[in-house]
Amino acid sequence: MARIALDAMGGDHAPQATVAGALLAAAELDPSHAIHLVGQAALIERTLDALLRGEYAAFAAHRARLNVVDAPDVIEMAEKPSAAIRGKPNSSMMVGLRMHAEGRCDAFVSAGNTGAQMAASMVLLKLLDGLKRPAIVTLFPTAQQPVVVLDSGANVDCTAVELVQFARLGSVYAHDMLGRQNPAVGLLNIGEEAEKGNAVCKEAHALLAESGLNFVGNVEGRDLPAGRNHQGPVDVVVCDGFVGNVVLKFYEAVAPLMVGLLVKAGLEQERITAALRQLDYSEYGGAPLLGVRGVSIICHGRSSPRALKNAINVAVQAVESRLVDHIGNRLNAAADGAAA
Amino acid sequence: MARIALDAMGGDHAPQATVAGALLAAAELDPSHAIHLVGQAALIERTLDALLRGEYAAFAAHRARLNVVDAPDVIEMAEKPSAAIRGKPNSSMMVGLRMHAEGRCDAFVSAGNTGAQMAASMVLLKLLDGLKRPAIVTLFPTAQQPVVVLDSGANVDCTAVELVQFARLGSVYAHDMLGRQNPAVGLLNIGEEAEKGNAVCKEAHALLAESGLNFVGNVEGRDLPAGRNHQGPVDVVVCDGFVGNVVLKFYEAVAPLMVGLLVKAGLEQERITAALRQLDYSEYGGAPLLGVRGVSIICHGRSSPRALKNAINVAVQAVESRLVDHIGNRLNAAADGAAA
């Protein structure tokens, strides 16, 4: 049983896309789960009415599953995070995360201002013991199964110790959420050899080798789409959020470029789209912010209803697998090991 | 008139691919240009014989255009650069670059050990005044015209001042080699705003804004395949060699992944290949090492004969456009401006 709060006001297409995503999720999820739509109540109700009169008429039976929670303020996509969370305590972002912090729900999902969601999650949910920073986890589609990449944008100028912490977070995530046994962890770098890379990577390589994790060495840019490095398949790739974010956004933009060229050359768009479905980010739902005491799922601003539905599914799975407890245990075990 | 030395022994498919590439270039280039094949003379001659008896029979008339220069040693792809260039002064890499340094040729092209080529180029050709490090320039295919990206792997842990120097190098390159007037220079970063990014990027943003270059602000990962940022088209993108190398290798690997998925789904490989030709790296030839007093073109280890032929063309163009002189002038002007 999971209670999910969805930021109804967050994202480029809110509240239409968010409310529609909640309807899709309600139709799909077991009735034991609850969905809270957090935002301007009157607007959410009007949006529900409009959707159920139109494209989503078949979902009328699921309206009763959605609980609307009023939050009068909205944090805009371009607002400065720190000012926004201080200045708008009654925003959908802050109200939803406060519900989670106070135990009135089990997870929070938003396609709103990412910086504000990170800052508010750290302020309201707090970091797990021993962590300096949370990390955003993204699943990279590959030729094989998806690879867990973190950090994909929460942090820049990471230290080697922080990269090792990301490796621990990602390893638990790959196990709990993707069912990977003893996940293979790689370090994003510019060559195979241990001595390659920048100063932080060289230090991180040495620390990872002694971390007790299943460290399989460096992963180069070319290994990411393959889902494997020179040693074999990789489940988790750790990197500084700067390079992680650049590569993630690059990846998201390359597929449309290629599809565009193919369509221009007369190939059938439908067949192309079907062939490339495994590269479609929205299949994987949102990106969890790992390291906070709770489940905070970050979605793309331009998320579709289907992407939001998938993000709600990710939230449910994170709650049911007790991901956050497991991460906490893993960090405590590592700290005990270091102290011993 | 340009005299190009080609490292006949460098690359995964040497000397077959290199010798074949030289034949293709000889057939295409104006007879005023000269091509020197540097390497184990007997092996090169045997390879020429075999190619001209087989697949390259139609190129027999061009054999006389190729001058073989003996160099008995070979630097292997996996050798440590510093040890290799010290220990093998008579390798094709060192002999070819020494010819260039001593004025017996005008450019050097290799698909061999990249680290050794960089180190040997710095030792034999020397850096231009005022530069701390050279940079590898790569052309990124985009939806529009290619974008000049540097550094794509020569340096990690770059300072903000070095990024500004890369911007000057890339700007002259875009002008001389691609005909871009007043090239638009962007900074690879994780957001549009000046205050985004890591510490080096923030400092570089401020320095670029006052550099006298046509600085158009930050370029995000998603902007690279588009060839434009929020301000408009971009000609040059500067970045640390760590992120540049990761993104470059990632880009090279993504297209084959997508093509594989499309072919698996039954779409015609030939039509796909034709549609995506503008994304094919080998169309663009090698990657010049900018900042040294000479033309040193770095090619992929797995370069095809056509890629090597294109790299020789890039070398000819760099010589004819007097790229290195223009870069020197630009750096001197910037130094004078700073001193004034």
XYZ file of N, CA, C and O in Angstrom, chain A residues 80 140-143 153 156-157 188-191 195 197-199 201 220-222 224-225 241-243 245-247 249-251 253-255 257-259 261-262 265-268 271-272 275-276 278-279, chain B residues 80 140-143 153 156-157 188-191 195 197-199 201 220-222 224-225 241-243 245-247 249-251 253-255 257-259 261-262 265-268 271-272 275-276 278-279:
392
model
N 14.073 31.010 -8.866
C 15.260 30.604 -8.113
C 14.817 29.656 -7.005
O 13.965 30.017 -6.180
N 19.579 5.063 -18.246
C 19.978 5.265 -19.641
C 19.587 4.034 -20.446
O 20.058 2.928 -20.147
N 18.775 4.204 -21.474
C 18.491 3.081 -22.364
C 19.785 2.666 -23.067
O 20.608 3.514 -23.416
N 19.977 1.376 -23.235
C 21.170 0.882 -23.934
C 20.763 -0.219 -24.898
O 19.597 -0.590 -24.976
N 21.751 -0.764 -25.575
C 21.509 -1.888 -26.475
C 21.024 -3.090 -25.678
O 20.309 -3.945 -26.208
N 22.748 15.359 -12.426
C 22.533 16.792 -12.449
C 22.294 17.499 -11.132
O 22.129 18.714 -11.116
N 27.545 19.518 -8.869
C 28.756 19.689 -9.670
C 29.936 19.782 -8.714
O 29.756 19.942 -7.508
N 31.135 19.652 -9.263
C 32.351 19.686 -8.444
C 32.288 18.662 -7.309
O 32.567 18.971 -6.147
N 32.446 6.580 -14.772
C 32.529 7.237 -16.083
C 33.879 7.925 -16.208
O 34.266 8.727 -15.350
N 34.607 7.609 -17.287
C 35.965 8.115 -17.409
C 36.355 8.156 -18.891
O 35.565 7.787 -19.765
N 37.586 8.603 -19.155
C 37.990 8.807 -20.554
C 38.989 7.759 -21.021
O 39.690 7.965 -22.004
N 39.059 6.640 -20.364
C 39.923 5.549 -20.796
C 39.688 4.360 -19.892
O 39.046 4.489 -18.847
N 44.642 4.760 -14.224
C 45.325 6.049 -14.067
C 44.766 7.127 -15.005
O 45.277 8.244 -15.043
N 41.953 9.870 -16.566
C 40.922 10.766 -16.066
C 41.434 11.968 -15.315
O 42.640 12.214 -15.242
N 40.496 12.714 -14.764
C 40.871 13.894 -13.997
C 41.220 13.486 -12.563
O 41.147 12.312 -12.193
N 41.610 14.464 -11.779
C 42.115 14.163 -10.431
C 41.067 13.450 -9.587
O 41.371 12.475 -8.888
N 38.541 11.585 -10.585
C 38.312 10.219 -11.066
C 39.425 9.275 -10.630
O 39.160 8.117 -10.290
N 33.712 4.154 -20.475
C 33.917 5.275 -21.390
C 32.585 5.714 -22.010
O 31.596 4.990 -21.950
N 32.619 6.884 -22.629
C 31.411 7.382 -23.276
C 30.819 6.373 -24.241
O 29.599 6.189 -24.309
N 31.675 5.686 -24.971
C 31.171 4.736 -25.966
C 30.547 3.500 -25.326
O 29.795 2.775 -25.961
N 28.518 3.555 -22.745
C 27.187 3.838 -22.203
C 26.072 3.307 -23.102
O 25.192 2.599 -22.613
N 26.076 3.613 -24.399
C 24.989 3.080 -25.236
C 25.050 1.561 -25.347
O 24.045 0.918 -25.641
N 27.758 15.302 -11.464
C 26.503 15.739 -12.064
C 26.669 16.644 -13.269
O 25.741 16.790 -14.066
N 27.847 17.241 -13.424
C 28.067 18.095 -14.600
C 28.099 17.238 -15.860
O 27.304 17.430 -16.781
N 28.994 16.273 -15.882
C 29.102 15.434 -17.081
C 27.853 14.567 -17.239
O 27.363 14.368 -18.343
N 24.790 15.318 -16.458
C 23.715 16.130 -17.012
C 23.934 16.432 -18.491
O 22.994 16.387 -19.296
N 25.183 16.741 -18.850
C 25.473 17.032 -20.258
C 25.160 15.806 -21.129
O 24.497 15.914 -22.162
N 25.615 14.627 -20.692
C 25.408 13.418 -21.497
C 23.928 13.048 -21.545
O 23.400 12.675 -22.593
N 21.253 15.043 -21.296
C 20.508 15.949 -22.182
C 20.903 15.727 -23.641
O 20.079 15.869 -24.553
N 22.160 15.413 -23.845
C 22.629 15.105 -25.196
C 21.898 13.874 -25.736
O 21.404 13.868 -26.864
N 21.829 12.841 -24.900
C 21.175 11.587 -25.297
C 19.712 11.839 -25.667
O 19.203 11.338 -26.677
N 18.417 14.385 -26.826
C 18.250 15.183 -28.038
C 18.732 14.468 -29.295
O 18.331 14.825 -30.403
N 19.599 13.465 -29.138
C 20.161 12.804 -30.315
C 19.105 11.972 -31.043
O 19.036 11.983 -32.270
N 18.281 11.254 -30.284
C 17.299 10.385 -30.921
C 16.347 11.177 -31.824
O 16.158 10.814 -32.994
N 16.918 13.956 -33.303
C 17.688 14.400 -34.473
C 17.737 13.288 -35.517
O 17.480 13.505 -36.705
N 18.063 12.084 -35.063
C 18.204 10.975 -36.002
C 16.863 10.594 -36.617
O 16.763 10.341 -37.820
N 15.828 10.572 -35.785
C 14.501 10.240 -36.314
C 14.104 11.271 -37.368
O 13.568 10.924 -38.427
N 16.052 12.976 -39.350
C 16.790 12.733 -40.597
C 16.193 11.544 -41.355
O 16.090 11.564 -42.587
N 15.816 10.517 -40.606
C 15.261 9.316 -41.243
C 13.905 9.610 -41.884
O 13.620 9.172 -43.002
N 14.209 11.493 -44.984
C 14.664 10.645 -46.093
C 13.573 9.685 -46.559
O 13.812 8.853 -47.433
N 12.386 9.801 -45.951
C 11.261 9.024 -46.467
C 10.988 7.711 -45.753
O 10.096 6.965 -46.159
N 11.735 7.417 -44.684
C 11.431 6.189 -43.935
C 10.190 6.415 -43.069
O 9.912 7.539 -42.654
N 9.469 5.340 -42.801
C 8.186 5.478 -42.111
C 8.353 5.780 -40.626
O 8.947 5.014 -39.892
N 7.250 2.988 -38.010
C 8.163 1.854 -37.846
C 9.425 2.284 -37.093
O 9.957 1.543 -36.278
N 9.900 3.516 -37.370
C 11.077 4.022 -36.662
C 10.780 4.129 -35.170
O 11.548 3.668 -34.326
N 10.659 0.796 -33.542
C 11.983 0.174 -33.433
C 12.803 0.793 -32.305
O 13.621 0.126 -31.683
N 12.582 2.087 -32.067
C 13.410 2.795 -31.083
C 12.720 2.954 -29.733
O 13.167 3.728 -28.892
N 12.664 1.278 -27.093
C 13.457 1.027 -25.888
C 14.375 2.195 -25.526
O 14.933 2.247 -24.445
N 14.530 3.141 -26.460
C 15.323 4.342 -26.163
C 14.457 5.482 -25.619
O 14.960 6.563 -25.330
N 52.607 3.462 -23.327
C 52.595 4.712 -22.557
C 53.239 5.805 -23.406
O 54.386 5.663 -23.841
N 31.385 18.080 -34.523
C 30.193 17.315 -34.150
C 29.131 17.520 -35.232
O 28.709 18.641 -35.483
N 28.684 16.432 -35.837
C 27.573 16.554 -36.776
C 26.319 17.019 -36.012
O 26.102 16.605 -34.877
N 25.543 17.871 -36.627
C 24.304 18.340 -35.994
C 23.188 18.347 -37.025
O 23.398 18.022 -38.188
N 22.019 18.751 -36.556
C 20.872 18.879 -37.461
C 21.166 19.943 -38.520
O 20.633 19.886 -39.625
N 39.515 15.907 -25.650
C 40.222 14.831 -24.986
C 41.699 15.018 -24.690
O 42.326 14.147 -24.104
N 42.460 17.325 -19.128
C 41.430 17.289 -18.096
C 41.803 18.311 -17.036
O 42.912 18.830 -17.021
N 40.840 18.615 -16.170
C 41.058 19.612 -15.115
C 41.553 20.930 -15.692
O 42.533 21.523 -15.222
N 30.046 24.843 -23.021
C 29.244 23.674 -22.649
C 28.938 23.741 -21.155
O 29.847 23.874 -20.334
N 27.654 23.654 -20.816
C 27.261 23.848 -19.430
C 25.940 23.133 -19.157
O 25.379 22.504 -20.058
N 25.455 23.232 -17.924
C 24.272 22.456 -17.550
C 23.034 23.334 -17.372
O 22.072 22.926 -16.730
N 23.055 24.512 -17.935
C 21.896 25.389 -17.880
C 22.179 26.621 -18.721
O 23.317 26.852 -19.123
N 25.096 31.868 -14.170
C 25.537 31.387 -12.854
C 25.465 29.867 -12.732
O 25.725 29.310 -11.675
N 26.494 25.839 -13.472
C 27.676 25.045 -13.757
C 28.643 24.905 -12.611
O 28.373 25.332 -11.490
N 29.770 24.288 -12.908
C 30.791 24.109 -11.879
C 31.639 25.379 -11.758
O 31.430 26.361 -12.485
N 32.560 25.349 -10.830
C 33.329 26.559 -10.519
C 34.085 27.071 -11.741
O 34.098 28.284 -12.014
N 33.384 26.622 -14.932
C 32.467 27.169 -15.943
C 31.979 28.561 -15.579
O 31.843 29.430 -16.448
N 23.859 23.749 -23.720
C 23.541 22.546 -22.947
C 23.731 21.297 -23.804
O 23.840 21.383 -25.026
N 23.749 20.156 -23.126
C 23.895 18.900 -23.851
C 22.880 18.753 -24.970
O 23.200 18.305 -26.072
N 21.668 19.173 -24.724
C 20.615 19.027 -25.736
C 20.823 19.961 -26.928
O 20.252 19.745 -28.005
N 23.710 20.508 -28.405
C 24.778 20.031 -29.290
C 24.221 19.371 -30.555
O 24.643 19.722 -31.658
N 23.297 18.412 -30.438
C 22.792 17.792 -31.667
C 21.997 18.784 -32.522
O 21.849 18.591 -33.724
N 38.414 18.751 -21.546
C 38.589 17.548 -22.348
C 37.948 16.310 -21.751
O 37.699 15.334 -22.460
N 37.648 16.342 -20.452
C 36.992 15.181 -19.841
C 35.568 15.050 -20.383
O 35.204 14.032 -20.968
N 34.796 16.102 -20.229
C 33.403 16.018 -20.691
C 33.352 15.952 -22.220
O 32.538 15.229 -22.799
N 35.477 14.520 -24.224
C 35.792 13.161 -24.654
C 34.645 12.196 -24.380
O 34.321 11.340 -25.215
N 34.006 12.344 -23.217
C 32.884 11.453 -22.889
C 31.752 11.647 -23.904
O 31.206 10.678 -24.434
N 31.420 12.899 -24.182
C 30.303 13.153 -25.097
C 30.649 12.707 -26.525
O 29.827 12.111 -27.219
N 32.754 10.303 -27.517
C 32.716 8.840 -27.637
C 31.288 8.322 -27.527
O 30.923 7.332 -28.173
N 30.495 8.981 -26.694
C 29.092 8.609 -26.573
C 28.373 8.817 -27.914
O 27.639 7.937 -28.390
N 28.620 9.958 -28.532
C 27.975 10.289 -29.810
C 28.333 9.246 -30.867
O 27.476 8.761 -31.611
N 29.031 6.273 -30.497
C 28.473 4.944 -30.227
C 26.946 4.908 -30.328
O 26.359 3.840 -30.511
N 26.307 6.059 -30.196
C 24.842 6.074 -30.198
C 24.277 5.755 -31.581
O 23.314 4.993 -31.704
N 24.872 6.310 -32.606
C 24.326 6.101 -33.952
C 24.321 4.606 -34.313
O 23.282 4.097 -34.746
N 24.162 2.091 -32.322
C 23.124 1.466 -31.501
C 21.755 1.639 -32.157
O 20.980 0.695 -32.309
N 21.456 2.875 -32.573
C 20.144 3.148 -33.162
C 19.979 2.441 -34.499
O 18.924 1.878 -34.792
N 21.029 2.486 -35.301
C 20.946 1.812 -36.602
C 20.699 0.321 -36.396
O 19.876 -0.298 -37.081
N 19.142 -1.129 -33.925
C 17.746 -1.359 -33.541
C 16.818 -1.258 -34.749
O 15.868 -2.028 -34.896
N 17.096 -0.304 -35.615
C 16.252 -0.106 -36.798
C 16.370 -1.284 -37.753
O 15.371 -1.761 -38.305
N 14.604 -4.222 -36.580
C 13.156 -4.097 -36.764
C 12.760 -4.220 -38.232
O 11.583 -4.065 -38.575
N 13.726 -4.459 -39.080
C 13.389 -4.742 -40.473
C 13.481 -3.571 -41.431
O 13.156 -3.700 -42.604
N 13.942 -2.403 -40.936
C 14.098 -1.282 -41.869
C 15.373 -1.494 -42.690
O 16.322 -2.127 -42.235
N 15.390 -0.926 -43.890
C 16.497 -1.189 -44.809
C 17.776 -0.452 -44.408
O 17.795 0.768 -44.339
N 19.041 2.452 -46.789
C 18.318 3.724 -46.709
C 18.654 4.442 -45.403
O 18.767 5.675 -45.357
N 18.811 3.669 -44.322
C 19.171 4.266 -43.028
C 20.536 4.939 -43.133
O 20.720 6.099 -42.738
N 20.412 8.072 -45.083
C 19.714 9.152 -44.375
C 20.589 9.764 -43.288
O 20.491 10.953 -42.998
N 21.460 8.933 -42.693
C 22.258 9.400 -41.562
C 23.688 9.765 -41.953
O 24.544 9.942 -41.103
N 25.100 12.415 -42.845
C 25.667 13.651 -42.291
C 26.146 13.474 -40.842
O 26.864 14.308 -40.318
N 25.755 12.362 -40.207
C 26.248 12.085 -38.854
C 27.513 11.231 -38.866
O 28.053 10.903 -37.818
